Coordinates of C-alpha atoms and ligand atoms in Angstrom, one line a residue:
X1 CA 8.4 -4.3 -22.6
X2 CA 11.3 -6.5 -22.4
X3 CA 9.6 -9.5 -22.4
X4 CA 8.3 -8.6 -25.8
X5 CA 11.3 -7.9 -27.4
X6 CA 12.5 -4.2 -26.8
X7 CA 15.7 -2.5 -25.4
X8 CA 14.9 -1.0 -22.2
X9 CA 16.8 1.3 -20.0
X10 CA 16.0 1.8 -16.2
X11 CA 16.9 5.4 -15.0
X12 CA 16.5 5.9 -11.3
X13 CA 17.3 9.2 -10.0
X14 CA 18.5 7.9 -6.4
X15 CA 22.0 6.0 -5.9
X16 CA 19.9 2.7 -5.2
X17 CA 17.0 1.1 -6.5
X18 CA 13.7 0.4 -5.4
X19 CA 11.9 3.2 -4.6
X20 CA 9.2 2.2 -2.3
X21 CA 10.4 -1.4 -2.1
X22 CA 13.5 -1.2 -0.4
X23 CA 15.3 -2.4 3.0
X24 CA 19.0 -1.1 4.6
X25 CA 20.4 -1.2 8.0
X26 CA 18.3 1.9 9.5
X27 CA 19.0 1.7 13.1
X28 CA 22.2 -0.9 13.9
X29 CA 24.4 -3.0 12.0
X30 CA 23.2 -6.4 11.6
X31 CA 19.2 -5.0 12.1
X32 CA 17.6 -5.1 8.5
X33 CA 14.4 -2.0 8.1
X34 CA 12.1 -1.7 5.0
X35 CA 12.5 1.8 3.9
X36 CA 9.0 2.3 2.7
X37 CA 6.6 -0.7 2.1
X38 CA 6.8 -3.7 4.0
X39 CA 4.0 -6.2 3.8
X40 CA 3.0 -7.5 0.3
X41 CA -0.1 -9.0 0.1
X42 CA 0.1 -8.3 -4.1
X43 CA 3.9 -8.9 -4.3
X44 CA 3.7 -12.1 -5.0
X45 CA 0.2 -12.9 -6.2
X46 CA -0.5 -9.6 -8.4
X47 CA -1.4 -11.0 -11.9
X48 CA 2.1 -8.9 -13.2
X49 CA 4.1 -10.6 -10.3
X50 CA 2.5 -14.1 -10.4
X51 CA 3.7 -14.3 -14.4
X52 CA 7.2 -13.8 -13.3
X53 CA 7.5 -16.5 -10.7
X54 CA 10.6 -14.3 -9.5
X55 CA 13.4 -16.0 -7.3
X56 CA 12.3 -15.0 -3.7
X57 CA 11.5 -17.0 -0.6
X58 CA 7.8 -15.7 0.8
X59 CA 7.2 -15.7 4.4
X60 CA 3.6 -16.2 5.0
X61 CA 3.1 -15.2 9.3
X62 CA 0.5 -17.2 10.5
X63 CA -2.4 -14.7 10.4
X64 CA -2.4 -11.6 8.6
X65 CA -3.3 -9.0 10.9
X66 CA -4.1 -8.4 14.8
X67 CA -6.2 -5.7 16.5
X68 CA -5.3 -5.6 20.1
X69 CA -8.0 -3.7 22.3
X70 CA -8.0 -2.1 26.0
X71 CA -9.1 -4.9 27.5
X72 CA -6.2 -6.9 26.8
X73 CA -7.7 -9.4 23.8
X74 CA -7.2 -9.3 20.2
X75 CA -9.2 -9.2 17.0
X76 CA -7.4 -11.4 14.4
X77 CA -7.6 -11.2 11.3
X78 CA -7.1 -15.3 9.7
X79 CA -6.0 -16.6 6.7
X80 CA -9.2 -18.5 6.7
X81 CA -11.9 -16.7 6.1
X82 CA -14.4 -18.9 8.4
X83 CA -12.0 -18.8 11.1
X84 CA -12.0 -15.2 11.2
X85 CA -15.5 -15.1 11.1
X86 CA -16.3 -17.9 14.3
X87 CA -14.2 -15.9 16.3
X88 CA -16.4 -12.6 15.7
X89 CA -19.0 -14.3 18.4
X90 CA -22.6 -12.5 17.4
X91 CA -21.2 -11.0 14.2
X92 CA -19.9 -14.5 12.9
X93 CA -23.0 -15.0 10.3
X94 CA -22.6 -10.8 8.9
X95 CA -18.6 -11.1 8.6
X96 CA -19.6 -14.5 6.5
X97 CA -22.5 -12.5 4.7
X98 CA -20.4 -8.9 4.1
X99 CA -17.0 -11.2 3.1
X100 CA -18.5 -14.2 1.5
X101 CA -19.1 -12.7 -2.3
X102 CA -15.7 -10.9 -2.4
X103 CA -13.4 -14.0 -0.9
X104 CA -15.6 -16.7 -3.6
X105 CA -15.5 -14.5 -6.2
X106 CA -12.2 -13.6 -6.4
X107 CA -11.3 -14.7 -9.5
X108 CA -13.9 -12.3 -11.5
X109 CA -13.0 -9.0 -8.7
X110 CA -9.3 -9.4 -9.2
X111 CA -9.0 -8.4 -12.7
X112 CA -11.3 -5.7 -12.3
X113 CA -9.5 -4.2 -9.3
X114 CA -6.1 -5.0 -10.0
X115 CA -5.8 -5.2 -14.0
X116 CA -5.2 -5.5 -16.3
X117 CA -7.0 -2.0 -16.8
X118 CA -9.0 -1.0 -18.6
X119 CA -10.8 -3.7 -17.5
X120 CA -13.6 -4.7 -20.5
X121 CA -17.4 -3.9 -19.6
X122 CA -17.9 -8.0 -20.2
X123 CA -15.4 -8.3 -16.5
X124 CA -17.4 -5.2 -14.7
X125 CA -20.5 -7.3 -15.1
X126 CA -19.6 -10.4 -13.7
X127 CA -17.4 -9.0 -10.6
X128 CA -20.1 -6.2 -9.1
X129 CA -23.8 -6.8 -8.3
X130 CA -25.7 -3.7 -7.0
X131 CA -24.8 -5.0 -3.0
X132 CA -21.2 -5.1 -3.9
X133 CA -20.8 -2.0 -5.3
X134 CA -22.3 0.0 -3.0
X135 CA -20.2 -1.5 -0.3
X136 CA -17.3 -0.9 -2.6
X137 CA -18.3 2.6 -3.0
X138 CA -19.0 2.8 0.9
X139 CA -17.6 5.1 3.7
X140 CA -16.0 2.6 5.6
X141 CA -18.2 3.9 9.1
X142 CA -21.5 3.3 7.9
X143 CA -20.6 0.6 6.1
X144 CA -18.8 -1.1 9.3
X145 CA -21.7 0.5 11.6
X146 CA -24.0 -1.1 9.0
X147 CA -23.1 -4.2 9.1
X148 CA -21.7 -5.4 11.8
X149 CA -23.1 -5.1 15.6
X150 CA -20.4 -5.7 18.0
X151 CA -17.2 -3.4 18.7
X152 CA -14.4 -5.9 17.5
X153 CA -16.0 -6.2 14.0
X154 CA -16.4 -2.8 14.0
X155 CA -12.6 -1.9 15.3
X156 CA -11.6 -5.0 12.5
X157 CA -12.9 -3.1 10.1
X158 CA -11.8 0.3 10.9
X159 CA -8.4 -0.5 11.1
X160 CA -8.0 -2.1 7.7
X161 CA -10.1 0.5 5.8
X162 CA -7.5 3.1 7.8
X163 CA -5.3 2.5 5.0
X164 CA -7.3 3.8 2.6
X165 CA -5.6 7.0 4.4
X166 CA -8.9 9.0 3.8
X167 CA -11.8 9.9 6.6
X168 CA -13.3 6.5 7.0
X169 CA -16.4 8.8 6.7
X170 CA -15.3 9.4 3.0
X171 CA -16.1 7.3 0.2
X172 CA -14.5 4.8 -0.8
X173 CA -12.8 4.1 2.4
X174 CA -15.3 0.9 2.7
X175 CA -14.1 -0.5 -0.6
X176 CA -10.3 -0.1 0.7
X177 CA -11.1 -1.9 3.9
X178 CA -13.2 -4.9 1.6
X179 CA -10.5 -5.5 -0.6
X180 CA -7.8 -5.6 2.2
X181 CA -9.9 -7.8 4.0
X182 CA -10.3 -10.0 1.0
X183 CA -6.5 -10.1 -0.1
X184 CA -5.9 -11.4 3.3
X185 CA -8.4 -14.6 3.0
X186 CA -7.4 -15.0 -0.6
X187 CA -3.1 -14.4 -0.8
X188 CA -2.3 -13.7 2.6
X189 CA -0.1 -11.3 3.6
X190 CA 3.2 -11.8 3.4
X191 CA 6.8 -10.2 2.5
X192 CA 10.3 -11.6 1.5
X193 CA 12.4 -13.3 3.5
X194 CA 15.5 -10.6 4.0
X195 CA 13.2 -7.6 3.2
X196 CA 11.0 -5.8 0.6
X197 CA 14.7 -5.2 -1.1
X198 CA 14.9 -8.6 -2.1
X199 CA 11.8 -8.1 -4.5
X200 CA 13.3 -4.9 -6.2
X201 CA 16.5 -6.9 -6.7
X202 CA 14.2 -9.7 -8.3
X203 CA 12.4 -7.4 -10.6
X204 CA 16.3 -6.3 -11.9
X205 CA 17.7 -9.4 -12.0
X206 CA 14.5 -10.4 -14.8
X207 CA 15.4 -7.5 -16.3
X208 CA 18.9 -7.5 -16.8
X209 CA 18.5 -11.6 -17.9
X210 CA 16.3 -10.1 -20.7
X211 CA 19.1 -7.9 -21.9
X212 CA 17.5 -4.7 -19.8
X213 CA 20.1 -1.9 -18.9
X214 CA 19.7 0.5 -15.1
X215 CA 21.3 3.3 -14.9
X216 CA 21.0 4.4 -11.0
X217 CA 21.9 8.4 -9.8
X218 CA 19.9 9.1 -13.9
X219 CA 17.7 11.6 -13.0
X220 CA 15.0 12.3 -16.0
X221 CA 14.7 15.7 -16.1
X222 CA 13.7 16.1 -19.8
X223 CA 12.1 14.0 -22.0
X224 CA 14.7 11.0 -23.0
X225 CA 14.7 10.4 -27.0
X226 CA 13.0 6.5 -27.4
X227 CA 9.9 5.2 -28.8
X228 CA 8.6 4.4 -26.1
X229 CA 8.8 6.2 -22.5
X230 CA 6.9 4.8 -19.3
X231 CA 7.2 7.5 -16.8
X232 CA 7.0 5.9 -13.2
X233 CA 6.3 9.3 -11.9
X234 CA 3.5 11.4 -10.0
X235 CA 1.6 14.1 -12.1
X236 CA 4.0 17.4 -10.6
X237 CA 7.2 15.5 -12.1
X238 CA 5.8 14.5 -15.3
X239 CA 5.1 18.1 -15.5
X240 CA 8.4 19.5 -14.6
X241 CA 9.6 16.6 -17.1
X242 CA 7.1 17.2 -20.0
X243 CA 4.9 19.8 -19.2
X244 CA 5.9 22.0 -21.7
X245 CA 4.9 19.6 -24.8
X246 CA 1.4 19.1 -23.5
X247 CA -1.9 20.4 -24.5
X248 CA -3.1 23.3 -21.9
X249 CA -6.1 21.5 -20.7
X250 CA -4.0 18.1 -20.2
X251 CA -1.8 20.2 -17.9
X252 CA -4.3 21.7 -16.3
X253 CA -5.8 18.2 -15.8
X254 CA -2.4 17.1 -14.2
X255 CA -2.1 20.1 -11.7
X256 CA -5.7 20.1 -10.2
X257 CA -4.3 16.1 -9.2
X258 CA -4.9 15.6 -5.4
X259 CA -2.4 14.7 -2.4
X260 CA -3.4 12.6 0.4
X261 CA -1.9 13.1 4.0
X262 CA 1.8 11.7 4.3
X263 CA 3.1 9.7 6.8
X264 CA 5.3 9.6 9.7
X265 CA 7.3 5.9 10.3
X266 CA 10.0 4.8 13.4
X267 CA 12.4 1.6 12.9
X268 CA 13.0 0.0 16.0
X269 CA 15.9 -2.2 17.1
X270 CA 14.5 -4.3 19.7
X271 CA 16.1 -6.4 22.1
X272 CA 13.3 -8.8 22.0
X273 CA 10.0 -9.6 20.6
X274 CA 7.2 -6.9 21.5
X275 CA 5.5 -7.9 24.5
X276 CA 2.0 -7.9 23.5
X277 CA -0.7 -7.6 26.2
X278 CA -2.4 -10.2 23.6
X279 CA -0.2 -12.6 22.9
X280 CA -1.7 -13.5 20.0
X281 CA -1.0 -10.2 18.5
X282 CA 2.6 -12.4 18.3
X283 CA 0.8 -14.5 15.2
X284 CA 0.6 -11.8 13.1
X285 CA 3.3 -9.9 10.7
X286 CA 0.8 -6.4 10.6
X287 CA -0.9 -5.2 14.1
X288 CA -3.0 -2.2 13.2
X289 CA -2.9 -0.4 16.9
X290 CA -6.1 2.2 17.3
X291 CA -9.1 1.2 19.6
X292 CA -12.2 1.2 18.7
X293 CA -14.0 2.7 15.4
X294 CA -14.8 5.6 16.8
X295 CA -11.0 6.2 17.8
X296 CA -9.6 5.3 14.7
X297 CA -12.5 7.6 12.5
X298 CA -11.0 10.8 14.6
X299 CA -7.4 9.8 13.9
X300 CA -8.0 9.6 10.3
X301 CA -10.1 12.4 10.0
X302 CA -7.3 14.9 11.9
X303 CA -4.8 14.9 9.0
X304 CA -7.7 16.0 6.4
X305 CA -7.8 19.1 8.9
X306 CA -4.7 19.9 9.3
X307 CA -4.1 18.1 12.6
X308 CA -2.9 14.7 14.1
X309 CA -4.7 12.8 16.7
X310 CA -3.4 12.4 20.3
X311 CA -3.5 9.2 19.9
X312 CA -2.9 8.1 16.2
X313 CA -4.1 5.0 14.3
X314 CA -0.6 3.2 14.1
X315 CA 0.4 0.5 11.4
X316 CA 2.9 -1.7 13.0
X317 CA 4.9 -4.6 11.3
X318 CA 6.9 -7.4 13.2
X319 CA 8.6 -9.1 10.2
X320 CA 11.7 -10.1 12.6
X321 CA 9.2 -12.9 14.2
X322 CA 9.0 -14.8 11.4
X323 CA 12.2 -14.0 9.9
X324 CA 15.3 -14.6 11.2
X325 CA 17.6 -12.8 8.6
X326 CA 16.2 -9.3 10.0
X327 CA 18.2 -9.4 13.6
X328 CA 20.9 -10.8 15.6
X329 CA 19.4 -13.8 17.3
X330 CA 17.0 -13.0 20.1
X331 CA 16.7 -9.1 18.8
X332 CA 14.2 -8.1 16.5
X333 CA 12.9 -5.3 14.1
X334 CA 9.7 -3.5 13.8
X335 CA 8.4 -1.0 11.4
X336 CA 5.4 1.4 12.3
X337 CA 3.8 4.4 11.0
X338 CA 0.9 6.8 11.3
X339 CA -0.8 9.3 8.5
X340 CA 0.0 13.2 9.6
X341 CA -1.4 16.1 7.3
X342 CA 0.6 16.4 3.6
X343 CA 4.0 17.8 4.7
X344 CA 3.7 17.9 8.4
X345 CA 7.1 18.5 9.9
X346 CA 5.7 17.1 13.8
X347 CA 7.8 14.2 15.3
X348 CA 5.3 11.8 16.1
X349 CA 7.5 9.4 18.0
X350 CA 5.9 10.1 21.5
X351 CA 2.9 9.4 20.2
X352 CA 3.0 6.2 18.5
X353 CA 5.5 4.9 21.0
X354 CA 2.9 5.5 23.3
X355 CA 0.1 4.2 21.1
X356 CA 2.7 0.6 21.2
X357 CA 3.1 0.7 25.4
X358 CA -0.6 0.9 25.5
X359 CA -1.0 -2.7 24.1
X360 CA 2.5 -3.9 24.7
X361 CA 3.3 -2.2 28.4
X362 CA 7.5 -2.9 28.5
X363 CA 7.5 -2.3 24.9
X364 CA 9.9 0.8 25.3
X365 CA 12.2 -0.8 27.7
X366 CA 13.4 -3.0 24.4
X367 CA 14.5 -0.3 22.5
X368 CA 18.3 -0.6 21.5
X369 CA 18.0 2.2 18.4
X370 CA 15.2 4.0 16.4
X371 CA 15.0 6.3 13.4
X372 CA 12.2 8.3 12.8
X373 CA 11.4 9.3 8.7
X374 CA 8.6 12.1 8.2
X375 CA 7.4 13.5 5.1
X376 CA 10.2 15.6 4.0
X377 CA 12.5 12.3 4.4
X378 CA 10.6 10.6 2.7
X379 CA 10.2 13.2 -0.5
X380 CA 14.1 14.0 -0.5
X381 CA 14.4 10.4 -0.9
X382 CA 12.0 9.7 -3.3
X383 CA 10.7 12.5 -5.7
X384 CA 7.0 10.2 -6.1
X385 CA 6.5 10.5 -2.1
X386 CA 4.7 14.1 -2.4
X387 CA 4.3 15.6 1.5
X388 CA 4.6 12.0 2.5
X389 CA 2.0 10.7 0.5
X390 CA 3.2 7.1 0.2
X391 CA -0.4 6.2 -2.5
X392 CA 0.9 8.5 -4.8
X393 CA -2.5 10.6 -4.8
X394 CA -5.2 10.7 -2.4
X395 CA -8.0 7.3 -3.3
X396 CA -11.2 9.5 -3.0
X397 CA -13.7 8.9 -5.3
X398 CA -12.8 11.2 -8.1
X399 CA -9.4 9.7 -8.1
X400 CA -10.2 6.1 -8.0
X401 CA -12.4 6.3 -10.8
X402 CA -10.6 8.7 -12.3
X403 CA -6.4 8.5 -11.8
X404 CA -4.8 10.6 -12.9
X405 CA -6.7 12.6 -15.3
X406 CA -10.7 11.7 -16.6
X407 CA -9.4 9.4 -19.1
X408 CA -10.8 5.7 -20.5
X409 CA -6.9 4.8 -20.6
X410 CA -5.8 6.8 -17.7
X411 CA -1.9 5.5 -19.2
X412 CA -1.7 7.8 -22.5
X413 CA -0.6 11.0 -22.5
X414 CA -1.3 13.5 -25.6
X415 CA 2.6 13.3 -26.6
X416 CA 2.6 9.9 -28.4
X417 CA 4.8 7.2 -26.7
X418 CA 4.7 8.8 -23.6
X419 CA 2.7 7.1 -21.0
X420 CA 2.6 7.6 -17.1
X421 CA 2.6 4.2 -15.0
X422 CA 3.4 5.2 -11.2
X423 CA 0.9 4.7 -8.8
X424 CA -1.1 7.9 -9.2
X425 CA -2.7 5.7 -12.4
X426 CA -4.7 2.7 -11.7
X427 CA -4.8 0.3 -9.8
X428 CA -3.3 3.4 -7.7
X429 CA -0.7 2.5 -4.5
X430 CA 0.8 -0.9 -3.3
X431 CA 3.3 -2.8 -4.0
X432 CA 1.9 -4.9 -7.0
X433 CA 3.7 -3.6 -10.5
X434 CA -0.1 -3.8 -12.0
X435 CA 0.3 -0.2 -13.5
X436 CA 3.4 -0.6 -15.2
X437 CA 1.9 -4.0 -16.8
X438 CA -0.9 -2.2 -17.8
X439 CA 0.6 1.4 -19.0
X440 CA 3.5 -1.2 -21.0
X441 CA 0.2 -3.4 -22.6
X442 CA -1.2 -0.5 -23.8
X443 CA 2.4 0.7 -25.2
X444 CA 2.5 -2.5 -27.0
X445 CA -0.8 -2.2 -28.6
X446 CA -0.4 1.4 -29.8
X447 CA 2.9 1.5 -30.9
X448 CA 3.2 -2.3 -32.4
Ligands
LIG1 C1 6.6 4.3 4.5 C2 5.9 3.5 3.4 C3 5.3 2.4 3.7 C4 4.6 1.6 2.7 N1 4.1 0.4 3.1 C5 3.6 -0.4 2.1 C6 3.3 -1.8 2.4 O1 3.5 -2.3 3.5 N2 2.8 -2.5 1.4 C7 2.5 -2.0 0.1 O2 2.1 -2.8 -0.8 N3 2.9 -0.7 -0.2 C8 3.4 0.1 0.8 N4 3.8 1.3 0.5 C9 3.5 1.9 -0.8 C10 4.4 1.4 -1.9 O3 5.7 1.5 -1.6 C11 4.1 2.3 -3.2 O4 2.7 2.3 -3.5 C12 4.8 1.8 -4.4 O5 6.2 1.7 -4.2 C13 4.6 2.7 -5.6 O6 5.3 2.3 -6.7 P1 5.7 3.4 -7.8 O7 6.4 2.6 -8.8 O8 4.5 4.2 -8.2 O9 6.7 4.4 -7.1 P2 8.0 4.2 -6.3 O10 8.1 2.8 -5.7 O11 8.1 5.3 -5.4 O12 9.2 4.2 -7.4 C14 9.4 5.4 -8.2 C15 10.8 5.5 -8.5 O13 11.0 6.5 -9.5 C16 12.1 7.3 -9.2 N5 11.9 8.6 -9.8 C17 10.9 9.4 -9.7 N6 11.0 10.5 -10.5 C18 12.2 10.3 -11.2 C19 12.8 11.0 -12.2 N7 12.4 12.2 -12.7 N8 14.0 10.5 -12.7 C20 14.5 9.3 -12.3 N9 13.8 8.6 -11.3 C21 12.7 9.1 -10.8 C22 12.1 7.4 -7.7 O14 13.3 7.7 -7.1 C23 11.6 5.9 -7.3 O15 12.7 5.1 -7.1 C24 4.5 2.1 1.4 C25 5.1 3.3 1.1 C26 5.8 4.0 2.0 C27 6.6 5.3 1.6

């Protein structure tokens, strides 16, 4: 909005901002933790973040992602697609045949899955055929059990579809796990050099150059008077915000919207790097830490019951390897979490300490300091976290197609100039600014 010419004001209810993009000194001076998100495979090649060409340094680790197993190898996840694929042994040629459409035809899939969005029927065309849409639409199990024959595949698979945060019996965990995959061969995943902070900072600094005004501790509670208001919010605050104005069956629309499972996330301070059983798990700034399929399906099916697994799926991130500004020299940092049900007030720490020890034994010995965050920390911090729900709305079906209301341009509300552009609209979560551009192009269009 900006950009195009108009006065904007930031208000930010916390004393800092960032929201989910943020760093600080969790454990010990001098030891620098992401608050929330971490990796950015969209942060700096989102269509939105690409135009801006901000003033950040991007650390690319050599491969994206490692998969450790029991028997003390690793699956890894390459920048190169082929590479990932010869080292799959008997399920080189199916990785190449499942990955191969998505990966070469980036170019048409990104706009359609990233915005953009609405994307035109023209774009749908030329991204999907038939095969790719049904894996899209996929349970990530069958889909993996499927396709692929061997276990590492399989666990490959799981692992990145697990952040989908749904059953990865449920549709469209498949899709989640494809176009993670995909980002990895195409972008890479990588994060800024000092810390996810460095991006919010970034996006501020373009702002204030383009005459932009923030006004931190500015909590909206009511509707600010402006022609134009793009509410970063989940559906239960733009309710409590605006509620009151909208039609009853817009309302009712917003309340029947659908939480996912929160999370539950330790900072370490470690007095060395994390002594993988695998040493090439030491390649790779994410190490998704679950076993096989089968292990990883009954973790992420727990927190849809109510429970959490014995042994939870565990996203881990080791930006400190291939960053030095994170840690005194020689110490290091890591960031890890694991999906609990919406709200859950169990301390997980055993657990996904436990889950690191299996596939790094010593790994506890390195500890210096640790702070755990659960859902409630993470909601008092940030009102758009609901019950920990760090996607800003479960990504089943209904909501992927539909976010957050049944609604060609999910961005419009009924009040005119009042559009919603958090991540509970389209492209849904991640760190990638694509629902702001889209909820401000659609601004521009109806109100210039
Ligand atoms: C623990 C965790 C790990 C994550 N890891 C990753 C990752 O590695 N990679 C990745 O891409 N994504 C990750 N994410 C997800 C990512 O952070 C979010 O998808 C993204 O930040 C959502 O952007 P948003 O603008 O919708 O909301 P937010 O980033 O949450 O920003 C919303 C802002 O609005 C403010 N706000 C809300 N209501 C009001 C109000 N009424 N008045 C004033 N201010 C208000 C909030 O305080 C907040 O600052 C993670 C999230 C968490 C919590």
């Amino acid at each position: 909005m900006a950009r195009a010419g108009w006065q904007v004001t930031v208000h930010e209810a916390e004393e800092t901002i960032g929201g989910g993009v943020r760093s600080a000194e969790l454990t010990l001076p001098g030891f620098m933790h992401d608050v929330c998100s971490a990796i950015h495979p969209l942060g700096r090649d989102s269509p939105f973040f690409r135009e801006l060409e901000l003033p950040i340094e991007w650390i690319q680790p050599p491969a994206p992602a490692a998969h450790p197993l029991d028997d003390g190898t690793a699956v890894m996840l390459e920048r190169s697609f082929l590479e990932t694929a010869e080292r799959l042994g008997e399920d080189r040629g199916r990785y190449l045949s499942v990955f191969h459409r998505v990966v070469s035809g980036w170019r048409d899939f990104e706009p359609v899955v990233l915005g953009p969005y609405p994307p035109s029927p023209r774009r749908l065309v030329s991204a999907f055929d038939l095969s790719l849409a049904r894996m899209g639409l996929a349970g990530a199990r069958s889909l993996a059990e499927r396709k692929f024959k061997t276990g590492r595949a399989r666990a490959l698979f799981a692992g990145n579809a697990a952040h989908s945060m749904l059953p990865l019996e449920r549709r469209p965990s498949g899709g989640v796990g494809l176009f993670l995959i995909a980002t990895a061969h195409t972008y890479g995943w990588g994060f800024p050099r000092g810390g996810s902070q460095r991006l919010a900072d970034a996006l501020a600094g373009r702002l204030q150059e383009l005459g932009g005004e923030i006004r931190t501790d500015s909590p909206v509670d009511e509707l600010p008077r402006a022609d134009a208001v793009l509410a970063d919010v989940v559906p239960r605050e733009l309710l409590r915000i605006a509620g009151n104005h909208f039609p009853a069956r817009y309302a009712q629309a917003l309340q029947r919207y659908r939480h996912g499972p929160g999370v539950f996330k330790l900072d370490w301070a470690l007095d060395g790097p994390i002594p993988w059983a695998a040493d090439e798990c030491g390649r790779a700034g994410t190490v998704h830490l679950g076993g096989t399929l089968e292990e990883i399906a009954a973790s992420e099916r727990a927190p849809w019951h109510g429970r959490h697994a014995e042994r939870p799926f565990v996203l881990l991130a080791q930006p400190s390897l291939f960053d030095d500004s994170r840690a005194p020299a020689g110490k290091h940092t890591a960031w890890a979490y694991c999906h609990v049900p919406n709200g859950c007030r169990d301390d997980m720490t055993d657990r996904i300490e436990a889950q690191v020890e299996r596939f790094a034994p010593g790994f506890r010995d390195l500890i210096l300091g640790k702070t755990a965050s659960g859902p409630a920390d993470f909601e008092r911090r940030n009102r758009n976290i609901v019950g920990g729900d760090i996607n800003g709305g479960a990504i089943d079906l209904g909501q992927l197609l539909f976010r957050p209301v049944r609604k060609r341009v999910p961005y419009r509300t009924p009040l005119r100039g009042l559009y919603i552009c958090s991540s509970s609209t389209p492209p849904g979560g991640g760190v990638h600014g694509m629902s702001g551009y889209s909820a401000a192009s659609v601004a521009l269009r109806d109100l210039t």
